[in-house]
Coordinates of C-alpha atoms in Angstrom, one line a residue:
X174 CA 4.4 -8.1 9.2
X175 CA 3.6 -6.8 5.6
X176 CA 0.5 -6.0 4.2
X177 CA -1.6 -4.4 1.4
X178 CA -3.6 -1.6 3.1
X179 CA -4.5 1.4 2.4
X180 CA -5.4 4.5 5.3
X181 CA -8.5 6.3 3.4
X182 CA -8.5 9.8 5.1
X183 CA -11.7 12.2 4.6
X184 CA -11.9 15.2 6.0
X185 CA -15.6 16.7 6.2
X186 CA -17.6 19.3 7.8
X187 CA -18.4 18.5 11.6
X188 CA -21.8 16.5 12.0
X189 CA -20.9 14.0 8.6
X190 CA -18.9 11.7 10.7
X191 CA -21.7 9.2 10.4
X192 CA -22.9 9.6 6.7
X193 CA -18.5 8.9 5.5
X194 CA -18.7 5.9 7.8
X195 CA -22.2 4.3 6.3
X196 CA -20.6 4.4 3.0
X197 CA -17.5 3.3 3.7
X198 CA -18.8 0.1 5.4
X199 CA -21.7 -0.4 2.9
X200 CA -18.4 -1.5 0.3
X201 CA -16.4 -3.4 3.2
X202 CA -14.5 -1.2 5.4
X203 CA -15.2 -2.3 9.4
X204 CA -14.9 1.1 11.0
X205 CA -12.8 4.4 11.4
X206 CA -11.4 6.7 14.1
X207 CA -12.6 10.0 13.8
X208 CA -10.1 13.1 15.2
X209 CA -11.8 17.2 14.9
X210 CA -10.0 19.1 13.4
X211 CA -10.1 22.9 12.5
X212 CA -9.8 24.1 9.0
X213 CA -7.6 27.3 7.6
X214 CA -8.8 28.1 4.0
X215 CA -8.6 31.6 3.3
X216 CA -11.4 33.9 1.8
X217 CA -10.0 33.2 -1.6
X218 CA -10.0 29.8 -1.3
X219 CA -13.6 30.1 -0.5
X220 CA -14.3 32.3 -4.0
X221 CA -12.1 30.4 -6.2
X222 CA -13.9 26.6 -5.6
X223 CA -17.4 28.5 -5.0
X224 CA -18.0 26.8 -1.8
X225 CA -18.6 28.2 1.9
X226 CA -15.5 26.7 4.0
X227 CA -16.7 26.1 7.8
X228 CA -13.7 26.0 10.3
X229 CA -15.0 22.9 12.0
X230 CA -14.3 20.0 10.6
X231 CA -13.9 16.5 11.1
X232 CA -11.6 13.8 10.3
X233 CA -12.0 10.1 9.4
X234 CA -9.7 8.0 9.0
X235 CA -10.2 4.4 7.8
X236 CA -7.8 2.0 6.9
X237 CA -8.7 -0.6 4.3
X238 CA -7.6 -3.5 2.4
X239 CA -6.3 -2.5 -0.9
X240 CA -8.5 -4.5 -2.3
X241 CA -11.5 -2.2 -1.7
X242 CA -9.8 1.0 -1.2
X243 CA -11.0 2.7 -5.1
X244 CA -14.8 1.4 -3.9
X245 CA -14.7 2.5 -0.5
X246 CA -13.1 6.3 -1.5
X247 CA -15.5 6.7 -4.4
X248 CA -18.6 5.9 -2.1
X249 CA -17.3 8.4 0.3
X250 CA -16.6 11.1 -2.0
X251 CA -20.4 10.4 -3.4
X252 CA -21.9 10.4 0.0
X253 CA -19.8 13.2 1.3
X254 CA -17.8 14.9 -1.0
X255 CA -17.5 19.0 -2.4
X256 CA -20.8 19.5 -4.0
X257 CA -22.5 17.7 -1.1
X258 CA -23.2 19.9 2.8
X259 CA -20.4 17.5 3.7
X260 CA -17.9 19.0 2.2
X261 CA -15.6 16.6 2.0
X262 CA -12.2 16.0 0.7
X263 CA -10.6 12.2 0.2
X264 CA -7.3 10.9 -0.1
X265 CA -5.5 7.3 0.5
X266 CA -1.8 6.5 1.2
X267 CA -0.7 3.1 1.2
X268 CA 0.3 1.5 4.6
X269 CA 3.3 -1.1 4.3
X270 CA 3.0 -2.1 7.7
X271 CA 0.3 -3.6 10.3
X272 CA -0.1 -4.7 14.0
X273 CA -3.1 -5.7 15.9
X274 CA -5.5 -6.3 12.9
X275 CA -6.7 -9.0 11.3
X276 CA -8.6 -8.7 8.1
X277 CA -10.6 -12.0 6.9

């Protein structure tokens, strides 16, 4: 079955689980599965973007109608993004197919 979808995936420090989902749903999206993860950026990563990298992160991933996928992303990135304690990094990649869910 096709569809237009889009998986929004944000990576953020650990403990900002909660403040990615409320903006995500507060522009439409339902809900998101949330993995840990462990980051790798180097000490020079860290100097070059001015930003203190903490290996434990978290990440969210929430797919999304296309429809709303710029809204939803941009209120994430606001509400959790590099120059917040979040820390968070966004991206979307378009999903062609889906099973199991039903978007009204």
């Amino acid at each position: 079955m096709k569809n237009d979808y889009e998986l929004i995936l944000v990576l953020v420090n650990s403990g900002f689980t909660d403040v990615v989902m409320d903006a995500a749903r507060a522009e439409g999206a339902r809900g998101g599965t949330i993995l840990r993860a462990r980051g790798t950026a180097t000490k020079e990563m860290q100097n070059k973007y001015g930003i203190i990298i903490t290996p434990d992160k978290e990440l969210v991933l929430i797919l999304v109608s296309t429809e709303i996928k710029d809204n939803v992303l941009s209120a994430v990135y606001k509400a959790a993004g590099l120059q917040t304690d979040g820390q968070g990094i966004a991206f979307s990649l378009p999903v062609t197919d889906v099973v199991g869910l039903k978007f009204e």
